[in-house]
Tab-separated table of C-alpha atoms in Angstrom:
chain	number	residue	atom	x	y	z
A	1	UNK	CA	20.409	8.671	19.357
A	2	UNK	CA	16.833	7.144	18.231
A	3	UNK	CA	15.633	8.976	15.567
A	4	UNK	CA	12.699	8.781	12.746
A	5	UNK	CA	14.380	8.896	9.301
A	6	UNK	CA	12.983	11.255	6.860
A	7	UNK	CA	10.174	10.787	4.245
A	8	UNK	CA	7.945	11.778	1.864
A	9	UNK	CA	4.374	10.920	1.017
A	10	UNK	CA	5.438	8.464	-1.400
A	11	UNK	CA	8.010	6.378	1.321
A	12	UNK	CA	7.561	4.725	4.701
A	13	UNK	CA	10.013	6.318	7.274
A	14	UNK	CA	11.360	3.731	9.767
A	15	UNK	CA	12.618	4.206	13.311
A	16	UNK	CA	16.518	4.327	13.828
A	17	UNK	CA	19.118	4.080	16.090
A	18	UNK	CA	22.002	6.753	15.194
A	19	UNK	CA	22.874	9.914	13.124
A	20	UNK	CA	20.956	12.383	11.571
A	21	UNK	CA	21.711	15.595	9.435
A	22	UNK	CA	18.639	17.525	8.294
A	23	UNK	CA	17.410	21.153	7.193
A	24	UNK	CA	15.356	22.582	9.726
A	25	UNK	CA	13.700	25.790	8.829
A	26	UNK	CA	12.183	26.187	12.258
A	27	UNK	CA	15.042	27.784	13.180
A	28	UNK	CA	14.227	30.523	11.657
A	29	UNK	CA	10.969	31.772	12.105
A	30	UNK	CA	11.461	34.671	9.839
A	31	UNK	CA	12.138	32.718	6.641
A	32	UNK	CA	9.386	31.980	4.504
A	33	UNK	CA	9.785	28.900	2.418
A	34	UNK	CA	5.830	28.342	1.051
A	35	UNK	CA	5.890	30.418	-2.449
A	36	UNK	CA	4.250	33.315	-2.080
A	37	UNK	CA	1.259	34.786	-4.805
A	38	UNK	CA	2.359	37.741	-6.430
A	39	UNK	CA	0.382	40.714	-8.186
A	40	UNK	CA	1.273	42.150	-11.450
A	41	UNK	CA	-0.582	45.206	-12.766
A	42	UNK	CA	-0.099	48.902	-14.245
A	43	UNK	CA	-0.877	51.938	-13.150
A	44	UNK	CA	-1.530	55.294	-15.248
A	45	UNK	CA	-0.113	57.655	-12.879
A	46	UNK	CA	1.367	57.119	-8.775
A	47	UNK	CA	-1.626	55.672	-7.207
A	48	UNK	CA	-2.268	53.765	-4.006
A	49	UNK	CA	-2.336	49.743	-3.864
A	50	UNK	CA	-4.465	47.609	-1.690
A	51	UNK	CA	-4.803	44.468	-1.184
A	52	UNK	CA	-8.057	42.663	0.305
A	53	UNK	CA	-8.284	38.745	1.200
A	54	UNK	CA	-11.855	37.660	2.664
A	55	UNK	CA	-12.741	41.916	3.071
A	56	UNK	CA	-9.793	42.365	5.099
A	57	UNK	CA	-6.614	44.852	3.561
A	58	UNK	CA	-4.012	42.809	3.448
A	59	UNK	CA	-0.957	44.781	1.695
A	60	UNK	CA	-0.638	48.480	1.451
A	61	UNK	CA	1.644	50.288	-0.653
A	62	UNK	CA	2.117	53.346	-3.406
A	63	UNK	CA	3.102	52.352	-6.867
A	64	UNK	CA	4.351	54.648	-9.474
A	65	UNK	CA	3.510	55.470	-12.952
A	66	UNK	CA	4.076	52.207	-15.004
A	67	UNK	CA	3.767	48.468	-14.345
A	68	UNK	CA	3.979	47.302	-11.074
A	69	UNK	CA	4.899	43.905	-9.723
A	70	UNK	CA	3.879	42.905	-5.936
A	71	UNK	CA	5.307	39.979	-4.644
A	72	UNK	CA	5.151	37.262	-1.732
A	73	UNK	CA	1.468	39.149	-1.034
A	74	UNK	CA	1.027	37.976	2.611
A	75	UNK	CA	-2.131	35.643	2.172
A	76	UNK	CA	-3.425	32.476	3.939
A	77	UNK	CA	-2.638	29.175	2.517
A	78	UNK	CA	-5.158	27.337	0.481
A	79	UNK	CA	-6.902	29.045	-2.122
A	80	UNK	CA	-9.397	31.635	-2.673
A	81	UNK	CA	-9.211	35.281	-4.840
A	82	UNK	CA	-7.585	38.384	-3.813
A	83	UNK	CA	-9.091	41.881	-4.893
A	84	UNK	CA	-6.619	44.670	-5.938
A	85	UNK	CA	-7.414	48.202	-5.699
A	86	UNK	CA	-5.438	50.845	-7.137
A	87	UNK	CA	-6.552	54.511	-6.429
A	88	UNK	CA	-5.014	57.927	-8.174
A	89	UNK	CA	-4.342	61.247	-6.366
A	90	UNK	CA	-8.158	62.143	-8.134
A	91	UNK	CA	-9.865	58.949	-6.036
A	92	UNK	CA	-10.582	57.222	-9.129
A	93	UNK	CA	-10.189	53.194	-8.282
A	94	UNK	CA	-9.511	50.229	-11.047
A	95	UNK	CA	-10.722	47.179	-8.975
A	96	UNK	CA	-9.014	43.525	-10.326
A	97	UNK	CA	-9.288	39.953	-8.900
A	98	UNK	CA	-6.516	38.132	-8.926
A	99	UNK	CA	-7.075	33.839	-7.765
A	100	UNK	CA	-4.225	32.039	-5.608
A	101	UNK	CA	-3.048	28.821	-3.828
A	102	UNK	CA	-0.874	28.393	-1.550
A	103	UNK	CA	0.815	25.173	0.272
A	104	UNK	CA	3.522	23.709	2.828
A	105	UNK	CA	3.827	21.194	0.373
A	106	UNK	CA	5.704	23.821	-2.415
A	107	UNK	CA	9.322	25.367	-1.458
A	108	UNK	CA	10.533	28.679	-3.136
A	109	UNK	CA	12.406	28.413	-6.241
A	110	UNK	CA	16.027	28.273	-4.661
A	111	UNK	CA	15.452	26.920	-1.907
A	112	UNK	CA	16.538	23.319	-1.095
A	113	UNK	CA	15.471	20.903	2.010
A	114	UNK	CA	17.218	17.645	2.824
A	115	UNK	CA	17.385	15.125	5.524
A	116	UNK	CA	19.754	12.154	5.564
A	117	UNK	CA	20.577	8.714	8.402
A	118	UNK	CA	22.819	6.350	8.840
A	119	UNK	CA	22.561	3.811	11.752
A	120	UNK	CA	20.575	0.407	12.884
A	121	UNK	CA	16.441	-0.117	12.525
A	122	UNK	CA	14.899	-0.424	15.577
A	123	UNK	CA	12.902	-3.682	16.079
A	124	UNK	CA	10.113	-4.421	18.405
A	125	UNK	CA	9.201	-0.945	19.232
A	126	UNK	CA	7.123	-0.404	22.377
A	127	UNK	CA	7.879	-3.671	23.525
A	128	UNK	CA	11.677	-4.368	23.880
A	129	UNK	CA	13.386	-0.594	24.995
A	130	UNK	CA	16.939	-1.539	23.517
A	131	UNK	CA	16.370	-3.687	20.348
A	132	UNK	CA	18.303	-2.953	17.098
A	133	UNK	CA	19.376	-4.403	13.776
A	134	UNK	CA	22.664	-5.758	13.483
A	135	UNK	CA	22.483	-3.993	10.129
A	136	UNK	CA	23.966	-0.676	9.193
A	137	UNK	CA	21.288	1.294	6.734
A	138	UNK	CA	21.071	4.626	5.082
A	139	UNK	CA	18.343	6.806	3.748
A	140	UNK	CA	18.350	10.398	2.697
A	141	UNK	CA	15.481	12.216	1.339
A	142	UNK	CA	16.150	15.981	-1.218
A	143	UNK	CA	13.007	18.569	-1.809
A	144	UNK	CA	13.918	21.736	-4.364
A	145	UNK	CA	12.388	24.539	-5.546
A	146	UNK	CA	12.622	25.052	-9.015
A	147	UNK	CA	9.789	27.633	-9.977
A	148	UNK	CA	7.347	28.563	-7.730
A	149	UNK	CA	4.539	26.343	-8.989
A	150	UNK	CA	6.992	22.929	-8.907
A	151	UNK	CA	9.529	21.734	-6.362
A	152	UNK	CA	11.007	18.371	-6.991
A	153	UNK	CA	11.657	15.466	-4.605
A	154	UNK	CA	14.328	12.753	-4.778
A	155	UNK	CA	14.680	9.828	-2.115
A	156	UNK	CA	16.946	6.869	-1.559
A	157	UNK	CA	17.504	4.036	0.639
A	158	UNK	CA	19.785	1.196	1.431
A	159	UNK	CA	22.233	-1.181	3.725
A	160	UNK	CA	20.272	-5.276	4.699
A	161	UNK	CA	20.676	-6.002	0.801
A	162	UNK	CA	18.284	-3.349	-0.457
A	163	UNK	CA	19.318	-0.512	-2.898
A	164	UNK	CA	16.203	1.485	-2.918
A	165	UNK	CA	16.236	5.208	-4.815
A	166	UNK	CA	13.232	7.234	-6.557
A	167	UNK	CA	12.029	10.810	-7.987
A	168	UNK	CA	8.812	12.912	-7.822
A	169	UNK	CA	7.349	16.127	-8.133
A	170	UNK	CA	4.752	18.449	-6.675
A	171	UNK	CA	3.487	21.276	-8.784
A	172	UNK	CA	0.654	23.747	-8.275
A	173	UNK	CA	-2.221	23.246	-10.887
A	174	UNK	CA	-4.012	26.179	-12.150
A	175	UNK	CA	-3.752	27.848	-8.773
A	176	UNK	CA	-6.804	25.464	-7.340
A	177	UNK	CA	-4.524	22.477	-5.989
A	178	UNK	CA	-1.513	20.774	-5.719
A	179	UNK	CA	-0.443	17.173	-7.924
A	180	UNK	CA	2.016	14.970	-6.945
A	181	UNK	CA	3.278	12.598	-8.471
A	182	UNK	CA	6.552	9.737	-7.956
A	183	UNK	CA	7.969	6.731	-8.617
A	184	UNK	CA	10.505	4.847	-7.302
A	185	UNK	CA	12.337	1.324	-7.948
A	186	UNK	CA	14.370	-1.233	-5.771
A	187	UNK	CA	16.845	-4.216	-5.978
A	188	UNK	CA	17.074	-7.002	-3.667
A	189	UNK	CA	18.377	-10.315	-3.830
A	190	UNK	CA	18.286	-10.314	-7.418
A	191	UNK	CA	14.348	-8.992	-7.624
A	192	UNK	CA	13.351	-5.639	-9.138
A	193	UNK	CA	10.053	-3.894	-8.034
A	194	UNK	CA	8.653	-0.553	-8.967
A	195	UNK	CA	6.051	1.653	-7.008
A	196	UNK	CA	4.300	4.463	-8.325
A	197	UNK	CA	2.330	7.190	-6.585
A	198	UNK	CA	0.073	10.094	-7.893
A	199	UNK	CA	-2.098	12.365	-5.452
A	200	UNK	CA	-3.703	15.450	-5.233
A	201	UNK	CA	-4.563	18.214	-2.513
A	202	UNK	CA	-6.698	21.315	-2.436
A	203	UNK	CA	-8.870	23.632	-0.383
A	204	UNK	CA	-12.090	25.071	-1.073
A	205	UNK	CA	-13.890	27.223	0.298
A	206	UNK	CA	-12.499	26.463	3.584
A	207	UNK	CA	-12.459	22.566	3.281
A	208	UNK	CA	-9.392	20.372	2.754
A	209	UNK	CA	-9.699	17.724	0.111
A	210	UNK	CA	-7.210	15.158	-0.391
A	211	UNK	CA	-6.878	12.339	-2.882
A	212	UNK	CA	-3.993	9.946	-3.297
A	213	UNK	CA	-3.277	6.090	-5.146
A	214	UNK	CA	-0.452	4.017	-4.881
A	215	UNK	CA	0.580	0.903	-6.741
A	216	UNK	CA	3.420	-1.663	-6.105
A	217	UNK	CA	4.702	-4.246	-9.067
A	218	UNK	CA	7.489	-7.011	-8.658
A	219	UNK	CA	9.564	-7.848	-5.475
A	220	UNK	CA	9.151	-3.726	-4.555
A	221	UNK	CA	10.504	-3.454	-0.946
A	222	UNK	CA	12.134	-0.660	1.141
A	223	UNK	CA	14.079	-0.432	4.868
A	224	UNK	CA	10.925	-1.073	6.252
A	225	UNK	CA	10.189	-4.409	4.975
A	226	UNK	CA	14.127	-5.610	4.953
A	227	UNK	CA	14.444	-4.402	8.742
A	228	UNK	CA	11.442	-6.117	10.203
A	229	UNK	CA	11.698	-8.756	12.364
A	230	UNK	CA	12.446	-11.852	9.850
A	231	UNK	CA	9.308	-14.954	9.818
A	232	UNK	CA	9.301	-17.254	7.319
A	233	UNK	CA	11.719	-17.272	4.108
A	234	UNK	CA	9.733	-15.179	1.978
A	235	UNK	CA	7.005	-14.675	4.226
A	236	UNK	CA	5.479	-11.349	3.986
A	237	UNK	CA	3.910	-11.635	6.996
A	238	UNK	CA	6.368	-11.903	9.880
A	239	UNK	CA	5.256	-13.125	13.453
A	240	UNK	CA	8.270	-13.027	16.322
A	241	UNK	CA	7.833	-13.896	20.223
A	242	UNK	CA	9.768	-12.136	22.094
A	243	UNK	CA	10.046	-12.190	25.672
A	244	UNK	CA	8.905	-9.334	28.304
A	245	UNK	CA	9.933	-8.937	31.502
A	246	UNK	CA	7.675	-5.264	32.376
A	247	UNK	CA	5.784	-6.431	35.415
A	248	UNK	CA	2.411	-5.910	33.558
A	249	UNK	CA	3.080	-8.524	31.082
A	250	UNK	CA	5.536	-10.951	32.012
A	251	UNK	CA	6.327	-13.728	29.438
A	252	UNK	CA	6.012	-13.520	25.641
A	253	UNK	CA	4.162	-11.482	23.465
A	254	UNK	CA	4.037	-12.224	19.903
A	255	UNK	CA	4.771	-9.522	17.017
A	256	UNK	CA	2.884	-9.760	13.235
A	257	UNK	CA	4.315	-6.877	10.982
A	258	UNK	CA	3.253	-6.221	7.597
A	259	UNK	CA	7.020	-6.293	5.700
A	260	UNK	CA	6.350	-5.641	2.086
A	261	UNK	CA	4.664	-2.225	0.819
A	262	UNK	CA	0.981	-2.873	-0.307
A	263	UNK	CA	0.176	-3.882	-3.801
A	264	UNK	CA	-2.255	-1.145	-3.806
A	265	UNK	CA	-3.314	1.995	-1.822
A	266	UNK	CA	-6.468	4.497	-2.178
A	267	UNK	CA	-7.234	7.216	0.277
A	268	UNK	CA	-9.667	10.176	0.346
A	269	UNK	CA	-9.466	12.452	2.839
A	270	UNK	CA	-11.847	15.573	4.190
A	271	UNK	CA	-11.305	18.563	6.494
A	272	UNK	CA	-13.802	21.035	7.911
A	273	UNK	CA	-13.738	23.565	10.005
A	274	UNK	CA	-16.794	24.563	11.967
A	275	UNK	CA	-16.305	28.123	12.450
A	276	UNK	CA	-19.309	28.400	14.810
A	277	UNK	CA	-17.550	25.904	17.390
A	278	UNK	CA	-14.030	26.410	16.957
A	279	UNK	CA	-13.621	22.996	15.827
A	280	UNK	CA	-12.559	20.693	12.668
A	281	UNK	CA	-14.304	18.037	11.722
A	282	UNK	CA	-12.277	15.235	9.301
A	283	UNK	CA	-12.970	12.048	6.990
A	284	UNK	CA	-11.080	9.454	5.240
A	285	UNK	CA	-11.398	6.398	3.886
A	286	UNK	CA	-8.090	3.944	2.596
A	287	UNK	CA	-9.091	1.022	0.299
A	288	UNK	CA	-5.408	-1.590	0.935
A	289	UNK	CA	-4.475	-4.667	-0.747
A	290	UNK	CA	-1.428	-5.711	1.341
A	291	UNK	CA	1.470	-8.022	-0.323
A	292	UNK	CA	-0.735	-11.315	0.510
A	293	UNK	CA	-3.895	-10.062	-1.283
A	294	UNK	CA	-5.550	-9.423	1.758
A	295	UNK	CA	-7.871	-6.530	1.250
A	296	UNK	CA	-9.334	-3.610	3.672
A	297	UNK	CA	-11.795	-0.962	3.595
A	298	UNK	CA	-11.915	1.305	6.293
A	299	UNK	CA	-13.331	4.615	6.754
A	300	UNK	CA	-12.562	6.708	9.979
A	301	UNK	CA	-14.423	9.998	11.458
A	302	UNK	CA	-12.359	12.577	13.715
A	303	UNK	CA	-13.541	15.330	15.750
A	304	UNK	CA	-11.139	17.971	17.290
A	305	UNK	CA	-12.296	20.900	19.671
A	306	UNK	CA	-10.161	23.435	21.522
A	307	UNK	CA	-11.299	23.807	25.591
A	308	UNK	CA	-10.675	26.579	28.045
A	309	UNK	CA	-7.497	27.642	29.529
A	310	UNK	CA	-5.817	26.267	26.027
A	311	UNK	CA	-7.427	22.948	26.530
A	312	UNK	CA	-8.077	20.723	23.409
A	313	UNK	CA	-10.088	17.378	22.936
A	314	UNK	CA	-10.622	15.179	19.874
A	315	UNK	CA	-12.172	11.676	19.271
A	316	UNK	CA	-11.664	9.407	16.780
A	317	UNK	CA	-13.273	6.467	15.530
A	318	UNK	CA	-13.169	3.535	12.681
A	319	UNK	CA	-14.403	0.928	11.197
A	320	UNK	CA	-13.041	-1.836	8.626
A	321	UNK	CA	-15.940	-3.000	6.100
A	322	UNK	CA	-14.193	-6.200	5.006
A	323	UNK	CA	-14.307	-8.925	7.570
A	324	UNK	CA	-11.088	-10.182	8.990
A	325	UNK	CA	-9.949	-13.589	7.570
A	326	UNK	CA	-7.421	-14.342	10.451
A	327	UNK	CA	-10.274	-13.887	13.120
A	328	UNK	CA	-11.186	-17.029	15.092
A	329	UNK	CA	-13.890	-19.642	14.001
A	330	UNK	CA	-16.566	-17.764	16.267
A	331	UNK	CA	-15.458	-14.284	14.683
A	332	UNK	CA	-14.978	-14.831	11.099
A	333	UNK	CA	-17.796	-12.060	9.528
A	334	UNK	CA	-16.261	-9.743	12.520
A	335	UNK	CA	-15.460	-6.653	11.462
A	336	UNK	CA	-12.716	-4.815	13.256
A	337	UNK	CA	-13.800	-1.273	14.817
A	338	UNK	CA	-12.432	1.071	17.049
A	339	UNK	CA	-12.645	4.317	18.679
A	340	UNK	CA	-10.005	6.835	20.844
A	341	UNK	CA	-10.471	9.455	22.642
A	342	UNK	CA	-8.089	12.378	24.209
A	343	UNK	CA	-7.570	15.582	26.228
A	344	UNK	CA	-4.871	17.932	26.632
A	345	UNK	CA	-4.092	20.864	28.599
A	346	UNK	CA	-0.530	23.046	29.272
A	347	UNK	CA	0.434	23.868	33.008
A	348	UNK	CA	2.607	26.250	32.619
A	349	UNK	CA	4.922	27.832	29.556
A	350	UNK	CA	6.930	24.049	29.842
A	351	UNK	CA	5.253	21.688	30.960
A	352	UNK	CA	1.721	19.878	29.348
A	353	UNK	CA	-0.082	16.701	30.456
A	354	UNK	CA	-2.542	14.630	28.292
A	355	UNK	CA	-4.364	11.871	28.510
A	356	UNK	CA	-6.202	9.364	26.315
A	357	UNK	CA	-8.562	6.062	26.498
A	358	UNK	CA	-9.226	3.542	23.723
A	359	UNK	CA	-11.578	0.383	23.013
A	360	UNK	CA	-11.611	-1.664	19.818
């Protein structure tokens, strides 16, 4: 059926029509994949072991004379410092403070997730309901644990022409954030391209902070550019009309889709929680030079807020700080802005309505 292949922050996933085998630890809820911190220490004589995140015991357990090791310690992601207590039969306690980090984006050592698809890109999504490539592509995507601290990745891509493949790695970095870094290579039609990709993640003190940069040399393309609806030989900009026949927009409507990667990518990214409103409050802002040059700024503000009866809201708006060069005459030094805004709600254990209204 239609599916969305698999990717990783470093690759653009494309929509598909046909098969798909993946990993999908979801079914089972009991198995923890995110590496757990661990506690070494030694003890004098049998004593009593507690464990306290944010002033709240944690772990509890009796160790005997000797070292000790304590592992997957049941803590909350990010980071922060856990304090260790050991106590003797006399009540005599040896405090210690041991720092951690924790992330989604680590597997255990041993453990392996994969994803692969084979079938035909969809084309004009949202507009035509049964449009396909005559195609047949391929993609599979790998993630492995090797240690605890680094899990490596490993993607590749093909079928239209394109043999696409590339490797990365995330590893934990001095227990205050995650790096990750890729690259990856591709051959069509006789051009080579490389893309490279570095980022980093981490939490403080209760606030997400995200950094990543991306960079594109040579004919670089993937299954999303070779897919797209074809323009102009070599074109990376590719406008198709296609014709409608919904009752609310009979006719044509033309399609522009950006084929080729970007030659360039920034983004910076916040998250905070407001723990006296039971909301999160984010920031970002992407800096893009697409494959014709053309260069955008935009910074967007988000707002998320959980109602009554399991209600949640959130708003979103942005704004791009480099005027559009494809605006009319009267709009050149326009700047395109935006904003969305949304509700949900569950009736029910199965069944949930939502709703949302946008102007730009």
């Amino acid at each position: 059926g239609d599916l969305i292949s698999s990717g990783l922050p470093w690759t653009r996933p494309i929509r598909m029509g046909g098969l798909q085998v993946q990993r999908n630890f979801g079914l089972r809820p009991d198995l923890v994949t995110t590496p757990m911190p661990s506690v070494n220490g030694s003890a004098a004589v049998p004593s009593s072991l507690d464990v306290y995140v944010n002033n709240v015991c944690t772990f509890s357990e009796n160790v005997e004379a000797g070292p000790y090791r304590v592992s997957n310690l049941p803590l909350i992601g990010g980071d922060g410092t856990a304090k260790v207590v050991t106590r003797d039969a006399s009540g005599k306690e040896t405090t210690t403070e041991v720092p951690f980090f924790a992330s989604s984006r680590l597997l255990r050592a041993g453990l392996m997730d994969y994803s692969g698809e084979l079938g035909f890109a969809r084309q004009y999504y949202d507009v035509e309901s049964t449009s396909y490539s005559k195609k047949l592509v391929g993609s599979a995507s790998l993630r492995r644990g090797i240690f605890d601290w680094l899990t490596v990745e490993g993607h590749a891509e093909g079928g239209a022409g394109l043999e696409n493949a590339g490797v990365g790695l995330a590893a934990r970095t001095f227990n205050r954030g995650i790096v990750t870094a890729a690259v990856s290579g591709s051959h069509i039609n006789g051009g080579n391209g490389i893309q490279a990709f570095a980022g980093f993640d981490t939490r403080l003190f209760g606030i997400f902070i995200g950094g990543s940069m991306q960079r594109s040399f040579g004919n670089y393309q993937d299954l999303a550019s070779v897919t797209a609806p074809s323009g102009p030989s070599g074109a990376s900009n590719a406008c198709t009309t296609v014709s409608t026949s919904v009752a609310w927009n009979p006719g044509f409507t033309t399609i522009c889709a950006q084929l080729k990667p970007p030659k360039a990518q920034d983004r910076i990214s916040l998250g905070v929680p407001v723990p006296f409103d039971k909301s999160t409050l984010g920031a970002s802002f992407i800096r893009t030079t697409d494959a014709n040059g053309k260069k955008s700024q935009i910074a967007s503000l988000n707002y998320s807020r959980n109602l009554f009866y399991d209600a949640s809201m959130f708003i979103s708006a942005y704004h791009d700080f480099v005027p559009n060069p494809n605006a009319a005459a009267t709009a050149k030094h326009r700047r395109d802005t935006g904003v969305v805004f949304g509700v949900s709600m569950p009736l029910g254990s199965r069944i949930s309505a939502s709703s949302s209204v946008s102007a730009s």
